[in-house]
C-alpha cells in the first residue's frame, strides 16, 4: 500500500502536526451509585452516606478552571455526564453543574447534553428537573426487562421500574438511549429476544446492546456466574442485530443502534478520535495541541480528587501519546464504526501520515479483516466479528530490554 518514499517520510515524523484541532467534547464523571454492580469495572463507589453534592460540583468547577488553558477558545460540541449513577444527584445540583460549565466553556447552541440515569433512582419530577436544567438526552441503564436477570446482575431496580422510567424518559426528553445487555447469566436465546422485543416496543431513538463480559477487578471475575458459551453469545448478538435492523435501527457501531439521524454525537466523537476533556474522579481526557496529543486521568478516589481540585493542586496524571501508540489508539476507536472512517481522517485526527500504519493495513486487508478500498478504513464483516484480532494488528511490538519499537 505504501511506497518506499512514503515509508521513509513517515519514519522522519515523530510528532503530530495538525492543520486544525479535532472537535472537543466534555465528559463529567459522577462516581457514586446506589450499589456497585458485580460486573462493573468503572470508577464507581457505593454511596454509603449522603453525598455532598455542592462540594463535588465546586470541585468539578475548580478542576475545569484549572484545565481551561489546555482548551482555551475551543468550542464544545457535546457534554456527557456519566458515572456511577449521575441521576442520584438532585436536579438542582445538575442545574448548578451545567450553569457552571456554560459560564466557563463556549458550548455550541445545539450541544448534545447527555445524562446517564438508573431506573432505581427514577423520579418523574427529578427527570423533568434534569430536562429543565438543560439535559437534552437521557441514557437509561435498563440492562434487562427480566426480573430474574436483573437480580442476577445485582441491579437495584426491577422490570416494572425499568418500564416506568423508560416511559417517563421518552415522554420528557424524547431523545433517549436504552442501555441493555445480552449473554446474561443462564440467559437463553428466547430470553434475549424478549428483551429486544420489550426495548423495541418503546421505540426509543437509540439503543445500546452490550455483551456481558467478565472484566478484571470485578466480583463476577472473581466468582464467575454461569454465562452462555461463545457460540450461544454469538447467536444472541446476531439475533439482536437482525431484529433491531428489522425494526428500523441502523447498527452504526459494534454495540450501538439508532434510528436515522439519532446517533449519539458524543460517542461518535470518541470513535472518530476527537478530543474530550474529562473532569471528575477517575475521568479520562484526550486533548490535542499543535504538536502533541495528551492523555490524562483524574485521581480515582472521590475524596482525594475533591481535596486536590479544591486546593487547585494537580488532580491528575498525564502523558503524551507516542508515535508508536497513536495508530493503535486511532484504530481501536475508528474500527468500531460499522462504516469505518475516511482514510484521510487518520492524518487529520492524529497529525501523522497514514503511512505509519501502512504495513498493518496491508496485513489486515490480506487477512480479510479490513476493506481493500484505499479511501476508507472500514472493517469487513469478518473484521467486525473478530475486532480484537483486527485492532491488535496495529499494536507496535516493543523490545522489553531497551524500550524501543520494532
Short mmCIF file of C-alpha atoms in Angstrom, two decimals, residues 79 109-115 130-131 134-138 173-176:
data_model
loop_
_atom_site.label_atom_id
_atom_site.label_comp_id
_atom_site.label_asym_id
_atom_site.label_seq_id
_atom_site.Cartn_x
_atom_site.Cartn_y
_atom_site.Cartn_z
CA UNK A 79 -21.39 17.12 27.13
CA UNK A 109 -26.06 26.39 20.65
CA UNK A 110 -27.30 22.88 19.81
CA UNK A 111 -24.83 20.98 22.01
CA UNK A 112 -25.91 17.44 22.86
CA UNK A 113 -26.06 17.15 26.67
CA UNK A 114 -26.46 13.57 27.90
CA UNK A 115 -27.01 12.33 31.43
CA UNK A 130 -32.90 17.45 34.62
CA UNK A 131 -34.58 18.46 31.37
CA UNK A 134 -30.51 21.68 30.07
CA UNK A 135 -30.07 17.92 29.74
CA UNK A 136 -31.48 17.10 26.30
CA UNK A 137 -30.59 13.41 26.06
CA UNK A 138 -31.03 10.68 28.68
CA UNK A 173 -36.83 14.02 26.83
CA UNK A 174 -37.79 12.27 23.60
CA UNK A 175 -34.09 11.84 22.87
CA UNK A 176 -33.40 8.69 24.90
#
